[in-house]
Short mmCIF file of N, CA, C and O in Angstrom, two decimals:
data_model
loop_
_atom_site.label_atom_id
_atom_site.label_comp_id
_atom_site.label_asym_id
_atom_site.label_seq_id
_atom_site.Cartn_x
_atom_site.Cartn_y
_atom_site.Cartn_z
N MET A 24 -144.82 75.16 -23.51
CA MET A 24 -145.32 73.99 -22.86
C MET A 24 -146.82 73.86 -23.12
O MET A 24 -147.58 74.63 -22.59
N THR A 25 -147.21 72.95 -23.90
CA THR A 25 -148.63 72.74 -24.16
C THR A 25 -149.14 71.69 -23.21
O THR A 25 -148.51 70.67 -23.01
N THR A 26 -150.30 71.93 -22.62
CA THR A 26 -150.81 71.01 -21.62
C THR A 26 -152.13 70.37 -22.01
O THR A 26 -152.67 69.59 -21.26
N GLY A 27 -152.67 70.70 -23.15
CA GLY A 27 -153.91 70.07 -23.59
C GLY A 27 -154.80 71.04 -24.30
O GLY A 27 -154.54 72.23 -24.34
N PRO A 28 -155.88 70.54 -24.90
CA PRO A 28 -156.77 71.39 -25.66
C PRO A 28 -157.37 72.49 -24.79
O PRO A 28 -157.87 72.23 -23.71
N GLY A 29 -157.29 73.71 -25.27
CA GLY A 29 -157.90 74.84 -24.58
C GLY A 29 -157.14 75.32 -23.37
O GLY A 29 -157.55 76.26 -22.71
N SER A 30 -156.02 74.67 -23.02
CA SER A 30 -155.28 75.11 -21.85
C SER A 30 -154.29 76.19 -22.25
O SER A 30 -153.87 76.28 -23.39
N LYS A 31 -153.95 77.00 -21.28
CA LYS A 31 -153.03 78.11 -21.53
C LYS A 31 -151.60 77.60 -21.50
O LYS A 31 -151.21 76.87 -20.60
N GLU A 32 -150.85 78.00 -22.50
CA GLU A 32 -149.45 77.59 -22.58
C GLU A 32 -148.59 78.63 -21.89
O GLU A 32 -148.71 79.82 -22.16
N ARG A 33 -147.72 78.19 -21.00
CA ARG A 33 -146.80 79.10 -20.31
C ARG A 33 -145.38 78.81 -20.74
O ARG A 33 -144.98 77.65 -20.83
N SER A 34 -144.61 79.85 -20.95
CA SER A 34 -143.18 79.68 -21.19
C SER A 34 -142.54 79.27 -19.87
O SER A 34 -143.13 79.46 -18.79
N PRO A 35 -141.33 78.71 -19.92
CA PRO A 35 -140.65 78.37 -18.67
C PRO A 35 -140.55 79.59 -17.73
O PRO A 35 -140.76 79.45 -16.53
N ARG A 36 -140.27 80.75 -18.28
CA ARG A 36 -140.16 81.96 -17.44
C ARG A 36 -141.52 82.32 -16.83
O ARG A 36 -141.61 82.64 -15.65
N ALA A 37 -142.57 82.29 -17.64
CA ALA A 37 -143.90 82.63 -17.13
C ALA A 37 -144.32 81.66 -16.03
O ALA A 37 -144.94 82.07 -15.03
N LEU A 38 -143.98 80.39 -16.17
CA LEU A 38 -144.30 79.41 -15.15
C LEU A 38 -143.53 79.71 -13.86
O LEU A 38 -144.10 79.73 -12.78
N ARG A 39 -142.24 79.96 -14.00
CA ARG A 39 -141.41 80.29 -12.82
C ARG A 39 -141.97 81.50 -12.10
O ARG A 39 -142.13 81.50 -10.87
N GLU A 40 -142.31 82.53 -12.86
CA GLU A 40 -142.83 83.75 -12.25
C GLU A 40 -144.22 83.53 -11.64
O GLU A 40 -144.53 84.06 -10.57
N ALA A 41 -145.06 82.73 -12.30
CA ALA A 41 -146.39 82.44 -11.76
C ALA A 41 -146.29 81.73 -10.42
O ALA A 41 -147.15 81.91 -9.55
N LEU A 42 -145.25 80.92 -10.25
CA LEU A 42 -145.07 80.20 -9.00
C LEU A 42 -144.28 81.00 -7.97
O LEU A 42 -144.14 80.57 -6.82
N GLY A 43 -143.75 82.15 -8.38
CA GLY A 43 -143.08 83.05 -7.43
C GLY A 43 -141.66 82.67 -7.06
O GLY A 43 -141.22 82.94 -5.95
N PHE A 44 -140.95 82.06 -7.99
CA PHE A 44 -139.56 81.68 -7.72
C PHE A 44 -138.59 82.62 -8.43
O PHE A 44 -138.83 83.00 -9.58
N ASP A 45 -137.48 82.95 -7.76
CA ASP A 45 -136.42 83.67 -8.44
C ASP A 45 -135.53 82.65 -9.15
O ASP A 45 -135.68 81.43 -8.97
N VAL A 46 -134.62 83.13 -9.97
CA VAL A 46 -133.79 82.24 -10.80
C VAL A 46 -132.99 81.27 -9.95
O VAL A 46 -132.96 80.06 -10.22
N ARG A 47 -132.34 81.75 -8.90
CA ARG A 47 -131.47 80.87 -8.09
C ARG A 47 -132.27 79.78 -7.37
O ARG A 47 -131.87 78.62 -7.36
N ARG A 48 -133.39 80.15 -6.79
CA ARG A 48 -134.17 79.13 -6.07
C ARG A 48 -134.77 78.13 -7.05
O ARG A 48 -134.81 76.93 -6.78
N TRP A 49 -135.24 78.60 -8.20
CA TRP A 49 -135.80 77.70 -9.22
C TRP A 49 -134.74 76.73 -9.70
O TRP A 49 -135.01 75.55 -9.92
N ALA A 50 -133.51 77.22 -9.86
CA ALA A 50 -132.41 76.35 -10.27
C ALA A 50 -132.17 75.26 -9.23
O ALA A 50 -131.96 74.09 -9.58
N ARG A 51 -132.23 75.62 -7.95
CA ARG A 51 -132.05 74.61 -6.89
C ARG A 51 -133.18 73.59 -6.92
O ARG A 51 -132.95 72.39 -6.77
N VAL A 52 -134.41 74.06 -7.11
CA VAL A 52 -135.56 73.16 -7.15
C VAL A 52 -135.41 72.14 -8.28
O VAL A 52 -135.68 70.95 -8.10
N LEU A 53 -134.96 72.61 -9.44
CA LEU A 53 -134.87 71.74 -10.62
C LEU A 53 -133.51 71.07 -10.78
O LEU A 53 -133.28 70.33 -11.74
N ASN A 54 -132.60 71.35 -9.83
CA ASN A 54 -131.26 70.76 -9.85
C ASN A 54 -130.51 71.07 -11.14
O ASN A 54 -129.92 70.18 -11.77
N VAL A 55 -130.57 72.33 -11.54
CA VAL A 55 -129.78 72.82 -12.68
C VAL A 55 -129.07 74.09 -12.22
O VAL A 55 -129.37 74.63 -11.16
N ASN A 56 -128.14 74.58 -13.03
CA ASN A 56 -127.48 75.82 -12.60
C ASN A 56 -128.29 77.04 -13.05
O ASN A 56 -129.10 76.94 -13.97
N PRO A 57 -128.11 78.16 -12.37
CA PRO A 57 -128.89 79.35 -12.70
C PRO A 57 -128.76 79.81 -14.15
O PRO A 57 -129.71 80.33 -14.72
N GLN A 58 -127.61 79.57 -14.76
CA GLN A 58 -127.44 79.95 -16.17
C GLN A 58 -128.39 79.17 -17.07
O GLN A 58 -128.86 79.69 -18.08
N THR A 59 -128.67 77.93 -16.70
CA THR A 59 -129.63 77.14 -17.47
C THR A 59 -131.01 77.78 -17.41
O THR A 59 -131.68 77.92 -18.44
N ILE A 60 -131.41 78.20 -16.21
CA ILE A 60 -132.70 78.88 -16.05
C ILE A 60 -132.72 80.16 -16.88
O ILE A 60 -133.71 80.44 -17.58
N GLU A 61 -131.65 80.92 -16.86
CA GLU A 61 -131.57 82.16 -17.64
C GLU A 61 -131.69 81.88 -19.14
O GLU A 61 -132.34 82.62 -19.87
N ARG A 62 -131.08 80.78 -19.61
CA ARG A 62 -131.19 80.42 -21.03
C ARG A 62 -132.62 80.02 -21.38
O ARG A 62 -133.13 80.36 -22.44
N TRP A 63 -133.29 79.29 -20.47
CA TRP A 63 -134.70 78.96 -20.70
C TRP A 63 -135.55 80.22 -20.73
O TRP A 63 -136.41 80.39 -21.58
N ASP A 64 -135.29 81.11 -19.76
CA ASP A 64 -136.07 82.35 -19.65
C ASP A 64 -135.95 83.21 -20.91
O ASP A 64 -136.91 83.84 -21.33
N SER A 65 -134.77 83.23 -21.49
CA SER A 65 -134.55 84.08 -22.67
C SER A 65 -134.91 83.37 -23.97
O SER A 65 -134.87 83.98 -25.03
N GLY A 66 -135.23 82.08 -23.89
CA GLY A 66 -135.60 81.34 -25.09
C GLY A 66 -134.43 80.81 -25.89
O GLY A 66 -134.61 80.28 -26.98
N VAL A 67 -133.21 80.92 -25.34
CA VAL A 67 -132.03 80.42 -26.04
C VAL A 67 -132.07 78.90 -26.13
O VAL A 67 -131.73 78.31 -27.15
N THR A 68 -132.47 78.26 -25.05
CA THR A 68 -132.65 76.82 -25.02
C THR A 68 -134.00 76.52 -24.37
O THR A 68 -134.63 77.40 -23.79
N ALA A 69 -134.41 75.27 -24.46
CA ALA A 69 -135.67 74.84 -23.85
C ALA A 69 -135.39 73.67 -22.92
O ALA A 69 -134.47 72.90 -23.15
N PRO A 70 -136.20 73.54 -21.88
CA PRO A 70 -136.03 72.40 -20.98
C PRO A 70 -136.25 71.08 -21.74
O PRO A 70 -137.07 71.02 -22.65
N VAL A 71 -135.49 70.07 -21.35
CA VAL A 71 -135.64 68.74 -21.94
C VAL A 71 -135.65 67.71 -20.82
O VAL A 71 -135.32 68.01 -19.68
N GLY A 72 -136.03 66.51 -21.17
CA GLY A 72 -135.97 65.39 -20.23
C GLY A 72 -136.83 65.59 -19.00
O GLY A 72 -137.96 66.08 -19.07
N LEU A 73 -136.26 65.22 -17.86
CA LEU A 73 -136.99 65.29 -16.60
C LEU A 73 -137.43 66.72 -16.27
O LEU A 73 -138.55 66.94 -15.80
N ALA A 74 -136.56 67.70 -16.54
CA ALA A 74 -136.93 69.10 -16.26
C ALA A 74 -138.17 69.49 -17.05
O ALA A 74 -139.08 70.13 -16.51
N ALA A 75 -138.24 69.11 -18.32
CA ALA A 75 -139.41 69.42 -19.13
C ALA A 75 -140.66 68.73 -18.58
O ALA A 75 -141.73 69.34 -18.53
N ASP A 76 -140.50 67.48 -18.13
CA ASP A 76 -141.64 66.76 -17.54
C ASP A 76 -142.13 67.44 -16.27
O ASP A 76 -143.33 67.56 -16.05
N ILE A 77 -141.20 67.87 -15.43
CA ILE A 77 -141.56 68.54 -14.19
C ILE A 77 -142.29 69.85 -14.49
O ILE A 77 -143.34 70.13 -13.91
N LEU A 78 -141.75 70.64 -15.41
CA LEU A 78 -142.38 71.91 -15.74
C LEU A 78 -143.77 71.69 -16.33
O LEU A 78 -144.71 72.43 -16.02
N ARG A 79 -143.90 70.69 -17.16
CA ARG A 79 -145.20 70.37 -17.76
C ARG A 79 -146.22 70.01 -16.67
O ARG A 79 -147.37 70.46 -16.69
N ALA A 80 -145.79 69.19 -15.70
CA ALA A 80 -146.68 68.79 -14.62
C ALA A 80 -147.07 69.99 -13.75
O ALA A 80 -148.24 70.13 -13.36
N LEU A 81 -146.12 70.86 -13.45
CA LEU A 81 -146.42 72.05 -12.65
C LEU A 81 -147.37 72.98 -13.41
O LEU A 81 -148.30 73.54 -12.82
N ASP A 82 -147.15 73.12 -14.70
CA ASP A 82 -148.03 73.95 -15.52
C ASP A 82 -149.44 73.37 -15.51
O ASP A 82 -150.42 74.11 -15.39
N GLN A 83 -149.54 72.05 -15.61
CA GLN A 83 -150.85 71.41 -15.60
C GLN A 83 -151.55 71.64 -14.27
O GLN A 83 -152.76 71.86 -14.24
N CYS A 84 -150.81 71.60 -13.19
CA CYS A 84 -151.40 71.88 -11.88
C CYS A 84 -152.02 73.27 -11.85
O CYS A 84 -153.16 73.44 -11.39
N LEU A 85 -151.30 74.26 -12.35
CA LEU A 85 -151.85 75.62 -12.40
C LEU A 85 -153.09 75.65 -13.29
O LEU A 85 -154.10 76.27 -12.94
N ASN A 86 -153.03 74.98 -14.43
CA ASN A 86 -154.17 74.95 -15.35
C ASN A 86 -155.38 74.26 -14.71
O ASN A 86 -156.52 74.59 -15.02
N ASP A 87 -155.12 73.30 -13.84
CA ASP A 87 -156.19 72.58 -13.15
C ASP A 87 -156.73 73.36 -11.95
O ASP A 87 -157.63 72.88 -11.27
N GLY A 88 -156.16 74.52 -11.69
CA GLY A 88 -156.66 75.36 -10.61
C GLY A 88 -155.98 75.19 -9.27
O GLY A 88 -156.44 75.74 -8.26
N VAL A 89 -154.87 74.45 -9.23
CA VAL A 89 -154.14 74.33 -7.97
C VAL A 89 -153.47 75.68 -7.70
O VAL A 89 -152.75 76.20 -8.56
N PRO A 90 -153.71 76.27 -6.53
CA PRO A 90 -153.12 77.58 -6.24
C PRO A 90 -151.59 77.52 -6.21
O PRO A 90 -151.00 76.53 -5.76
N ALA A 91 -150.96 78.59 -6.67
CA ALA A 91 -149.50 78.66 -6.71
C ALA A 91 -148.89 78.45 -5.33
O ALA A 91 -147.86 77.79 -5.20
N ASP A 92 -149.52 79.00 -4.29
CA ASP A 92 -148.95 78.83 -2.96
C ASP A 92 -149.00 77.37 -2.50
O ASP A 92 -148.12 76.90 -1.78
N THR A 93 -150.00 76.62 -2.93
CA THR A 93 -150.07 75.19 -2.62
C THR A 93 -148.94 74.45 -3.33
O THR A 93 -148.29 73.57 -2.74
N ILE A 94 -148.70 74.81 -4.57
CA ILE A 94 -147.60 74.18 -5.32
C ILE A 94 -146.26 74.51 -4.67
O ILE A 94 -145.43 73.62 -4.46
N ARG A 95 -146.06 75.79 -4.32
CA ARG A 95 -144.80 76.18 -3.65
C ARG A 95 -144.61 75.39 -2.36
O ARG A 95 -143.51 74.92 -2.07
N GLY A 96 -145.67 75.26 -1.57
CA GLY A 96 -145.57 74.50 -0.32
C GLY A 96 -145.23 73.05 -0.56
O GLY A 96 -144.42 72.45 0.16
N SER A 97 -145.82 72.46 -1.58
CA SER A 97 -145.54 71.07 -1.91
C SER A 97 -144.11 70.90 -2.36
O SER A 97 -143.46 69.91 -2.02
N ILE A 98 -143.61 71.87 -3.11
CA ILE A 98 -142.22 71.82 -3.55
C ILE A 98 -141.29 71.86 -2.35
O ILE A 98 -140.31 71.12 -2.28
N SER A 99 -141.63 72.69 -1.38
CA SER A 99 -140.81 72.78 -0.17
C SER A 99 -140.77 71.45 0.58
O SER A 99 -139.77 71.09 1.18
N LEU A 100 -141.88 70.72 0.55
CA LEU A 100 -141.95 69.44 1.25
C LEU A 100 -141.28 68.31 0.49
O LEU A 100 -140.92 67.31 1.06
N GLY A 101 -141.17 68.45 -0.80
CA GLY A 101 -140.53 67.41 -1.58
C GLY A 101 -141.09 67.36 -2.98
O GLY A 101 -142.18 66.84 -3.20
N LEU A 102 -140.37 67.90 -3.92
CA LEU A 102 -140.82 67.99 -5.30
C LEU A 102 -141.04 66.60 -5.90
O LEU A 102 -142.01 66.39 -6.62
N GLY A 103 -140.18 65.66 -5.58
CA GLY A 103 -140.29 64.34 -6.18
C GLY A 103 -141.64 63.68 -5.96
O GLY A 103 -142.28 63.21 -6.89
N ALA A 104 -142.10 63.68 -4.73
CA ALA A 104 -143.38 63.05 -4.42
C ALA A 104 -144.53 63.81 -5.07
O ALA A 104 -145.46 63.21 -5.60
N PHE A 105 -144.45 65.12 -5.06
CA PHE A 105 -145.49 65.95 -5.66
C PHE A 105 -145.59 65.68 -7.16
O PHE A 105 -146.67 65.45 -7.70
N ILE A 106 -144.47 65.68 -7.84
CA ILE A 106 -144.45 65.48 -9.29
C ILE A 106 -144.87 64.05 -9.63
O ILE A 106 -145.65 63.84 -10.56
N ALA A 107 -144.39 63.08 -8.88
CA ALA A 107 -144.77 61.70 -9.16
C ALA A 107 -146.28 61.53 -9.06
O ALA A 107 -146.90 60.88 -9.91
N THR A 108 -146.89 62.13 -8.07
CA THR A 108 -148.34 62.06 -7.91
C THR A 108 -149.05 62.71 -9.08
O THR A 108 -150.01 62.17 -9.62
N GLU A 109 -148.58 63.88 -9.50
CA GLU A 109 -149.21 64.60 -10.61
C GLU A 109 -149.04 63.83 -11.92
O GLU A 109 -149.98 63.71 -12.70
N LEU A 110 -147.86 63.28 -12.17
CA LEU A 110 -147.63 62.53 -13.40
C LEU A 110 -148.51 61.28 -13.43
O LEU A 110 -149.06 60.93 -14.48
N LEU A 111 -148.67 60.62 -12.30
CA LEU A 111 -149.54 59.46 -12.22
C LEU A 111 -151.00 59.85 -12.52
O LEU A 111 -151.69 59.17 -13.27
N ALA A 112 -151.43 60.97 -11.96
CA ALA A 112 -152.80 61.43 -12.21
C ALA A 112 -153.00 61.75 -13.68
O ALA A 112 -154.04 61.44 -14.26
N GLN A 113 -152.01 62.38 -14.33
CA GLN A 113 -152.11 62.69 -15.76
C GLN A 113 -152.20 61.41 -16.57
O GLN A 113 -152.97 61.32 -17.52
N LYS A 114 -151.41 60.41 -16.20
CA LYS A 114 -151.41 59.14 -16.93
C LYS A 114 -152.79 58.49 -16.85
O LYS A 114 -153.30 57.96 -17.82
N LYS A 115 -153.41 58.55 -15.67
CA LYS A 115 -154.73 57.96 -15.48
C LYS A 115 -155.78 58.69 -16.32
O LYS A 115 -156.71 58.08 -16.83
N LYS A 116 -155.64 60.01 -16.48
CA LYS A 116 -156.58 60.80 -17.28
C LYS A 116 -156.55 60.40 -18.75
O LYS A 116 -157.55 60.49 -19.44
N THR A 117 -155.40 60.00 -19.24
CA THR A 117 -155.24 59.67 -20.65
C THR A 117 -155.68 58.25 -20.98
O THR A 117 -155.71 57.87 -22.14
N ARG A 118 -155.99 57.46 -20.01
CA ARG A 118 -156.42 56.07 -20.26
C ARG A 118 -157.85 55.99 -20.65
O ARG A 118 -158.71 56.67 -20.43
#
C-alpha cells in the first residue's frame, strides 16, 4: 500500500498488526471472512475495491500521525463515517 512520496508502505498484515487487530476481528471490521485476511497476510492475494480503499485510508492516518488507539476507537464507533471523512480529506489534499 503506497500512500505518497516519502511515506512508509505497510503490508495488509503490518497495518492490521499496527492497529492491534487479530484476524477474526479485522475480518468483521472489513466485512470479509477470516480466510481472506489470512490470504492477504500471507501475500497470496491482495485487497481490492473498497477493502483496498479502506486499508489505504487507515494506513494514511497512521502515516499522518493519528495514534493507533484513536483509529481503533473510531472504528468501534463506526468505520464508515471515519473512512468517509478520511477519504474526503485525502481528496481535498490532491486538489
